[in-house]
Amino acid sequence: MTVETLEAPTGRFGRFGGRYVPETLITALDELSRAYAEAKEDPEFGAELCDLLVTYVGRATPLYRAHRFEEVVGAGPVYFKREDLNHTGAHKINNAIGQALLCRRMGKRRIIAETGAGQHGVATATACARFDLDCTVYMGAEDVERQALNVYRMKLLGAKVVPVESGTRTLKDATNEAIRDWVTNVEDTHYIIGSVVGPDPFPRMVRDFHATIGQETRSQILEAEGRLPAAVVACVGGGSNAMGMFHPFVGDEEVDLIGVEAAGEGIETGRHSATLSTGTPGVLHGAMSYLLQDGDGQVAPAHSVSAGLDYPGVGPEHSWLKDTGRARYVAVTDDDALAAFHELSRLEGIIPALETAHAVAYMRSMGAEYVGRGPLVLCLSGRGDKDVTHVARVTGDRIG
Amino acid sequence: MTADSRIPARFAALASEGRRALVPYVTAGFPDLETTVPLLRGLADAGADVLELGIPFSDPLADGPTIQYSSFQALEAGTTVPAVLDMLRAFRETHDTPVVLFTYLNPVVHYGVDRFCADAREAGADGVLLTDLPVGSDPEMEARVTSSGLDLIRLLAPTTGFDRIAGIAAEATGFLYYISRTGVTGARETLRDELASEVVKLREAVGLPVAVGFGISTPEQAAEVAAIADGVVVGSALVKTLQNDGPEAAVAFLRGLREAMDEAVPGNRRAR
């Protein structure tokens, strides 16, 4: 059984998802749903997207066997799906290219996006440069500070970066501001949302653009090992790399799907971003999903050392996968993620993104449960170049 | 449709006199919890026909900087859903002006939709406006609100297609709220040229009164809209006045709008 067959026709995943947005956006969402449905059926669209993914993004990305890390895990074999080797350094480009093509098809000339770590902002700015689209990226003021390198990259690519000072000055507020822009300029603007969040059709469309991650992994692991993995593991902020990896495996009951959230300074401190592990259902950014909120239904501030996971919501399909028991979600602290960041750099010569380091840290602890059970696959969703300055600062190191 | 709501009765009375409704919005608990009830009374006495009372939300994504600021301040001051219902109860001790609770879905979902509607009615609310619950987005939840007896006030935007307007008008009760332009709430220097023709067309197409809001910030603009619509909503400009100059200035500002509307629509003049 695939996810499509379980999806309600209204863009819901069980009780999650939907379109809880201001009236002004409804027509644009209808238009987008139609354009996406048509594009999906259009062989030319598929061929152009495929060509770009191969010649511009660098797909397929390798499935790499991480021998030295495997020894630490004590189970496996352990494989990394190398999304960090994509153009711009993370999985985000799969979706940005797909939506930019769709935008061009709809005849819109202006793109807006939100970004946390800056990876989606860079990917969107890149796609906009490639397709000559006007690009504005909203980014929380706190994230502008901790991801300065990506801010400069976006500017080099010709995008305008708008620091968002309201609320918690992070991804949540950048998303609010992007939606406000879209409500205002909806007639000539497309919003390239950066994760499997937001109103329908975004969660399913972004998932589909990233599903190439899981599709490639599936055929690569079958070729390498002759069997499906015992588990696939991915970090979850909004949850786009995880959803792209999980999607083609949802029907394979023998494959465990494990999402790793940010436990920040520890679940017990309240300073974390573990939405699925500790949240309750609510409505944020246009969808019903699990949400970090207080006793009066106000959205609670999230915390993570990693800007990309620092988000109090999560994609509605993950909420559904959690409730149905098909996927399970765990959480890893800032400290453990930082330790994994350092360890993986030395063991494998791969500096992972801080977001990805959460998944690395969890996989490190999976040995006892998974010994003798077959291959384990980690979605190595992004590279850590962007995090180097921030890591040096939080660990008290000096660069140079 | 909703026998207990004061909203249809108020609009019917206004229509029979050829008058227009003045609908001010304020964020409950801004700048503090104590200000709101006396402010509501002052606004009602200054000529408000329907009051929109905003329950603040942490992520007001349909709002511009003024209402965002007032929402954050109100939350800082300790405003909660029960606190807003208490304010409404206190207001009801002295006034029967219709009140619409204006908020986002999440605080309502968290409180419990049925419980919220029942408690809001008991406290004296007549309607509810949920910015992120557009028509058809959640039929089951929408039905729970409408069956509670509260008017579910619906928004229409310039981007709303004509076929959708008919569906919205069929579902709505109380009045329809026409958003004067694409965008978030907030004062603007001018109204769009197309607004008058859009409102005329809309009023021909629907059976409910049409109030126009978003961006109306001066007596001149209120007068301009009063000439074409059944009601005028003013939010950010009022909240900004409250923020800068205090509650008395806010009431005086509203009185100025009332007078300008009464000048523009002769039937709107009231003996005071």
mmCIF file of N, CA and C in Angstrom, chain A residues 59-73 75-86 213-214 216-218 220-221 224-225 229 231-234 241 245 249 340-353 356-366 375-383:
data_model
loop_
_atom_site.group_PDB
_atom_site.id
_atom_site.type_symbol
_atom_site.label_atom_id
_atom_site.label_comp_id
_atom_site.label_asym_id
_atom_site.label_seq_id
_atom_site.Cartn_x
_atom_site.Cartn_y
_atom_site.Cartn_z
ATOM 1 N N ARG A 59 22.597 14.532 -9.728
ATOM 2 C CA ARG A 59 21.997 13.251 -9.331
ATOM 3 C C ARG A 59 22.346 12.169 -10.357
ATOM 4 N N ALA A 60 22.273 10.899 -10.020
ATOM 5 C CA ALA A 60 21.911 10.398 -8.706
ATOM 6 C C ALA A 60 23.063 10.593 -7.720
ATOM 7 N N THR A 61 22.731 10.834 -6.484
ATOM 8 C CA THR A 61 23.780 10.924 -5.469
ATOM 9 C C THR A 61 24.181 9.507 -5.054
ATOM 10 N N PRO A 62 25.448 9.331 -4.634
ATOM 11 C CA PRO A 62 25.903 7.984 -4.288
ATOM 12 C C PRO A 62 25.266 7.459 -3.003
ATOM 13 N N LEU A 63 25.194 6.146 -2.927
ATOM 14 C CA LEU A 63 24.917 5.484 -1.659
ATOM 15 C C LEU A 63 26.269 4.925 -1.212
ATOM 16 N N TYR A 64 26.803 5.495 -0.162
ATOM 17 C CA TYR A 64 28.185 5.221 0.249
ATOM 18 C C TYR A 64 28.213 4.344 1.495
ATOM 19 N N ARG A 65 29.031 3.301 1.465
ATOM 20 C CA ARG A 65 29.151 2.463 2.664
ATOM 21 C C ARG A 65 30.197 3.055 3.598
ATOM 22 N N ALA A 66 29.770 3.423 4.787
ATOM 23 C CA ALA A 66 30.626 4.123 5.752
ATOM 24 C C ALA A 66 31.261 3.106 6.703
ATOM 25 N N HIS A 67 32.366 2.506 6.249
ATOM 26 C CA HIS A 67 32.966 1.397 7.003
ATOM 27 C C HIS A 67 33.410 1.790 8.408
ATOM 28 N N ARG A 68 34.068 2.921 8.542
ATOM 29 C CA ARG A 68 34.606 3.278 9.872
ATOM 30 C C ARG A 68 33.487 3.661 10.828
ATOM 31 N N PHE A 69 32.486 4.374 10.327
ATOM 32 C CA PHE A 69 31.343 4.714 11.187
ATOM 33 C C PHE A 69 30.570 3.443 11.555
ATOM 34 N N GLU A 70 30.523 2.526 10.610
ATOM 35 C CA GLU A 70 29.836 1.249 10.839
ATOM 36 C C GLU A 70 30.422 0.512 12.060
ATOM 37 N N GLU A 71 31.752 0.592 12.213
ATOM 38 C CA GLU A 71 32.381 -0.040 13.373
ATOM 39 C C GLU A 71 31.896 0.576 14.676
ATOM 40 N N VAL A 72 31.705 1.868 14.659
ATOM 41 C CA VAL A 72 31.197 2.554 15.853
ATOM 42 C C VAL A 72 29.763 2.121 16.145
ATOM 43 N N VAL A 73 28.967 2.008 15.076
ATOM 44 C CA VAL A 73 27.564 1.625 15.260
ATOM 45 C C VAL A 73 27.478 0.185 15.773
ATOM 46 N N ALA A 75 26.594 -2.426 13.949
ATOM 47 C CA ALA A 75 25.545 -3.150 13.223
ATOM 48 C C ALA A 75 25.656 -2.713 11.773
ATOM 49 N N GLY A 76 24.769 -3.189 10.961
ATOM 50 C CA GLY A 76 24.821 -2.726 9.582
ATOM 51 C C GLY A 76 24.878 -3.867 8.602
ATOM 52 N N PRO A 77 25.449 -3.685 7.421
ATOM 53 C CA PRO A 77 26.259 -2.556 6.966
ATOM 54 C C PRO A 77 25.526 -1.205 7.016
ATOM 55 N N VAL A 78 26.327 -0.132 7.195
ATOM 56 C CA VAL A 78 25.781 1.215 7.287
ATOM 57 C C VAL A 78 26.083 1.982 5.996
ATOM 58 N N TYR A 79 25.039 2.548 5.430
ATOM 59 C CA TYR A 79 25.184 3.338 4.207
ATOM 60 C C TYR A 79 24.719 4.771 4.428
ATOM 61 N N PHE A 80 25.382 5.681 3.721
ATOM 62 C CA PHE A 80 24.949 7.087 3.713
ATOM 63 C C PHE A 80 24.400 7.431 2.336
ATOM 64 N N LYS A 81 23.223 7.995 2.287
ATOM 65 C CA LYS A 81 22.716 8.554 1.032
ATOM 66 C C LYS A 81 23.251 9.966 0.955
ATOM 67 N N ARG A 82 24.158 10.219 -0.020
ATOM 68 C CA ARG A 82 24.981 11.423 -0.001
ATOM 69 C C ARG A 82 24.287 12.639 -0.617
ATOM 70 N N GLU A 83 23.225 13.112 0.033
ATOM 71 C CA GLU A 83 22.557 14.335 -0.438
ATOM 72 C C GLU A 83 23.447 15.568 -0.270
ATOM 73 N N ASP A 84 24.476 15.423 0.563
ATOM 74 C CA ASP A 84 25.420 16.537 0.747
ATOM 75 C C ASP A 84 26.214 16.806 -0.536
ATOM 76 N N LEU A 85 26.227 15.822 -1.443
ATOM 77 C CA LEU A 85 26.994 16.011 -2.678
ATOM 78 C C LEU A 85 26.195 16.694 -3.784
ATOM 79 N N ASN A 86 24.925 16.969 -3.513
ATOM 80 C CA ASN A 86 24.146 17.754 -4.483
ATOM 81 C C ASN A 86 24.741 19.150 -4.655
ATOM 82 N N ILE A 213 15.094 10.901 -3.559
ATOM 83 C CA ILE A 213 16.080 10.439 -2.566
ATOM 84 C C ILE A 213 15.813 8.982 -2.211
ATOM 85 N N GLY A 214 14.574 8.693 -1.848
ATOM 86 C CA GLY A 214 14.223 7.334 -1.451
ATOM 87 C C GLY A 214 14.206 6.370 -2.626
ATOM 88 N N GLU A 216 16.055 6.478 -5.401
ATOM 89 C CA GLU A 216 17.440 6.100 -5.720
ATOM 90 C C GLU A 216 17.985 5.143 -4.664
ATOM 91 N N THR A 217 17.725 5.477 -3.399
ATOM 92 C CA THR A 217 18.247 4.649 -2.306
ATOM 93 C C THR A 217 17.747 3.210 -2.433
ATOM 94 N N ARG A 218 16.475 3.094 -2.760
ATOM 95 C CA ARG A 218 15.853 1.777 -2.870
ATOM 96 C C ARG A 218 16.579 0.925 -3.921
ATOM 97 N N GLN A 220 19.557 1.489 -5.215
ATOM 98 C CA GLN A 220 20.989 1.364 -4.897
ATOM 99 C C GLN A 220 21.238 0.309 -3.823
ATOM 100 N N ILE A 221 20.382 0.265 -2.813
ATOM 101 C CA ILE A 221 20.610 -0.714 -1.739
ATOM 102 C C ILE A 221 20.295 -2.116 -2.240
ATOM 103 N N ALA A 224 23.355 -3.096 -4.114
ATOM 104 C CA ALA A 224 24.525 -3.318 -3.270
ATOM 105 C C ALA A 224 24.357 -4.519 -2.346
ATOM 106 N N GLU A 225 23.161 -4.691 -1.796
ATOM 107 C CA GLU A 225 22.965 -5.696 -0.745
ATOM 108 C C GLU A 225 21.957 -6.773 -1.120
ATOM 109 N N PRO A 229 16.743 -2.131 3.267
ATOM 110 C CA PRO A 229 17.362 -1.853 4.570
ATOM 111 C C PRO A 229 16.463 -2.267 5.732
ATOM 112 N N ALA A 231 16.454 -0.404 8.375
ATOM 113 C CA ALA A 231 15.947 0.888 8.832
ATOM 114 C C ALA A 231 16.530 2.004 7.972
ATOM 115 N N VAL A 232 15.734 3.057 7.749
ATOM 116 C CA VAL A 232 16.261 4.296 7.184
ATOM 117 C C VAL A 232 16.072 5.390 8.230
ATOM 118 N N VAL A 233 17.082 6.245 8.348
ATOM 119 C CA VAL A 233 17.114 7.243 9.417
ATOM 120 C C VAL A 233 17.348 8.614 8.804
ATOM 121 N N ALA A 234 16.593 9.600 9.235
ATOM 122 C CA ALA A 234 16.773 10.955 8.718
ATOM 123 C C ALA A 234 16.389 11.969 9.782
ATOM 124 N N ASN A 241 13.717 16.115 4.045
ATOM 125 C CA ASN A 241 14.618 15.044 3.592
ATOM 126 C C ASN A 241 14.113 13.696 4.085
ATOM 127 N N MET A 245 13.017 10.511 1.766
ATOM 128 C CA MET A 245 13.633 9.204 1.983
ATOM 129 C C MET A 245 12.577 8.157 2.334
ATOM 130 N N PHE A 249 9.473 3.901 0.812
ATOM 131 C CA PHE A 249 9.578 2.729 1.682
ATOM 132 C C PHE A 249 8.332 2.534 2.556
ATOM 133 N N ALA A 340 28.616 14.186 17.384
ATOM 134 C CA ALA A 340 28.524 13.411 16.142
ATOM 135 C C ALA A 340 29.100 14.195 14.965
ATOM 136 N N PHE A 341 28.888 15.504 14.983
ATOM 137 C CA PHE A 341 29.441 16.393 13.948
ATOM 138 C C PHE A 341 30.966 16.241 13.899
ATOM 139 N N HIS A 342 31.577 16.285 15.086
ATOM 140 C CA HIS A 342 33.038 16.157 15.159
ATOM 141 C C HIS A 342 33.478 14.740 14.791
ATOM 142 N N GLU A 343 32.778 13.760 15.335
ATOM 143 C CA GLU A 343 33.184 12.373 15.137
ATOM 144 C C GLU A 343 33.115 11.972 13.660
ATOM 145 N N LEU A 344 32.025 12.335 13.005
ATOM 146 C CA LEU A 344 31.879 11.925 11.604
ATOM 147 C C LEU A 344 32.925 12.602 10.725
ATOM 148 N N SER A 345 33.256 13.840 11.060
ATOM 149 C CA SER A 345 34.281 14.547 10.292
ATOM 150 C C SER A 345 35.583 13.757 10.311
ATOM 151 N N ARG A 346 35.947 13.237 11.476
ATOM 152 C CA ARG A 346 37.231 12.538 11.605
ATOM 153 C C ARG A 346 37.185 11.096 11.111
ATOM 154 N N LEU A 347 36.034 10.442 11.320
ATOM 155 C CA LEU A 347 35.936 9.029 10.933
ATOM 156 C C LEU A 347 35.801 8.828 9.430
ATOM 157 N N GLU A 348 35.003 9.680 8.807
ATOM 158 C CA GLU A 348 34.662 9.434 7.407
ATOM 159 C C GLU A 348 35.132 10.545 6.470
ATOM 160 N N GLY A 349 35.705 11.601 7.030
ATOM 161 C CA GLY A 349 36.077 12.717 6.167
ATOM 162 C C GLY A 349 34.859 13.410 5.586
ATOM 163 N N ILE A 350 33.770 13.352 6.313
ATOM 164 C CA ILE A 350 32.533 14.019 5.879
ATOM 165 C C ILE A 350 32.083 14.932 7.013
ATOM 166 N N ILE A 351 32.086 16.247 6.747
ATOM 167 C CA ILE A 351 31.574 17.188 7.744
ATOM 168 C C ILE A 351 30.079 17.334 7.478
ATOM 169 N N PRO A 352 29.239 16.791 8.368
ATOM 170 C CA PRO A 352 27.801 16.837 8.099
ATOM 171 C C PRO A 352 27.200 18.170 8.538
ATOM 172 N N ALA A 353 26.077 18.527 7.949
ATOM 173 C CA ALA A 353 25.323 19.672 8.458
ATOM 174 C C ALA A 353 24.899 19.371 9.896
ATOM 175 N N THR A 356 21.839 17.240 9.976
ATOM 176 C CA THR A 356 22.155 15.839 9.690
ATOM 177 C C THR A 356 22.840 15.169 10.880
ATOM 178 N N ALA A 357 23.666 15.932 11.597
ATOM 179 C CA ALA A 357 24.423 15.370 12.730
ATOM 180 C C ALA A 357 23.493 14.775 13.783
ATOM 181 N N HIS A 358 22.249 15.265 13.857
ATOM 182 C CA HIS A 358 21.284 14.668 14.793
ATOM 183 C C HIS A 358 20.961 13.228 14.394
ATOM 184 N N ALA A 359 20.802 13.003 13.089
ATOM 185 C CA ALA A 359 20.515 11.641 12.608
ATOM 186 C C ALA A 359 21.741 10.753 12.805
ATOM 187 N N VAL A 360 22.924 11.324 12.565
ATOM 188 C CA VAL A 360 24.174 10.576 12.759
ATOM 189 C C VAL A 360 24.272 10.127 14.219
ATOM 190 N N ALA A 361 24.002 11.053 15.126
ATOM 191 C CA ALA A 361 24.102 10.747 16.558
ATOM 192 C C ALA A 361 23.142 9.635 16.940
ATOM 193 N N TYR A 362 21.934 9.660 16.374
ATOM 194 C CA TYR A 362 20.984 8.609 16.737
ATOM 195 C C TYR A 362 21.443 7.266 16.178
ATOM 196 N N MET A 363 21.895 7.270 14.931
ATOM 197 C CA MET A 363 22.301 5.993 14.333
ATOM 198 C C MET A 363 23.449 5.354 15.121
ATOM 199 N N ARG A 364 24.278 6.183 15.680
ATOM 200 C CA ARG A 364 25.392 5.715 16.502
ATOM 201 C C ARG A 364 24.901 4.821 17.646
ATOM 202 N N SER A 365 23.677 5.063 18.097
ATOM 203 C CA SER A 365 23.138 4.322 19.254
ATOM 204 C C SER A 365 22.263 3.135 18.844
ATOM 205 N N MET A 366 22.189 2.857 17.546
ATOM 206 C CA MET A 366 21.238 1.842 17.093
ATOM 207 C C MET A 366 21.798 0.422 17.075
ATOM 208 N N PRO A 375 21.050 -4.036 6.476
ATOM 209 C CA PRO A 375 21.614 -2.717 6.201
ATOM 210 C C PRO A 375 20.838 -1.585 6.896
ATOM 211 N N LEU A 376 21.602 -0.581 7.291
ATOM 212 C CA LEU A 376 21.013 0.644 7.842
ATOM 213 C C LEU A 376 21.388 1.789 6.902
ATOM 214 N N VAL A 377 20.411 2.649 6.606
ATOM 215 C CA VAL A 377 20.683 3.769 5.704
ATOM 216 C C VAL A 377 20.406 5.084 6.414
ATOM 217 N N LEU A 378 21.370 5.974 6.337
ATOM 218 C CA LEU A 378 21.215 7.306 6.905
ATOM 219 C C LEU A 378 21.116 8.310 5.768
ATOM 220 N N CYS A 379 20.146 9.200 5.834
ATOM 221 C CA CYS A 379 20.072 10.249 4.826
ATOM 222 C C CYS A 379 21.030 11.358 5.234
ATOM 223 N N LEU A 380 22.153 11.419 4.548
ATOM 224 C CA LEU A 380 23.134 12.456 4.861
ATOM 225 C C LEU A 380 22.701 13.719 4.116
ATOM 226 N N SER A 381 21.764 14.428 4.742
ATOM 227 C CA SER A 381 20.972 15.419 4.017
ATOM 228 C C SER A 381 21.741 16.656 3.583
ATOM 229 N N GLY A 382 22.843 16.986 4.284
ATOM 230 C CA GLY A 382 23.554 18.194 3.883
ATOM 231 C C GLY A 382 24.961 18.234 4.439
ATOM 232 N N ARG A 383 25.787 19.066 3.835
ATOM 233 C CA ARG A 383 27.153 19.180 4.330
ATOM 234 C C ARG A 383 27.277 20.348 5.294
#
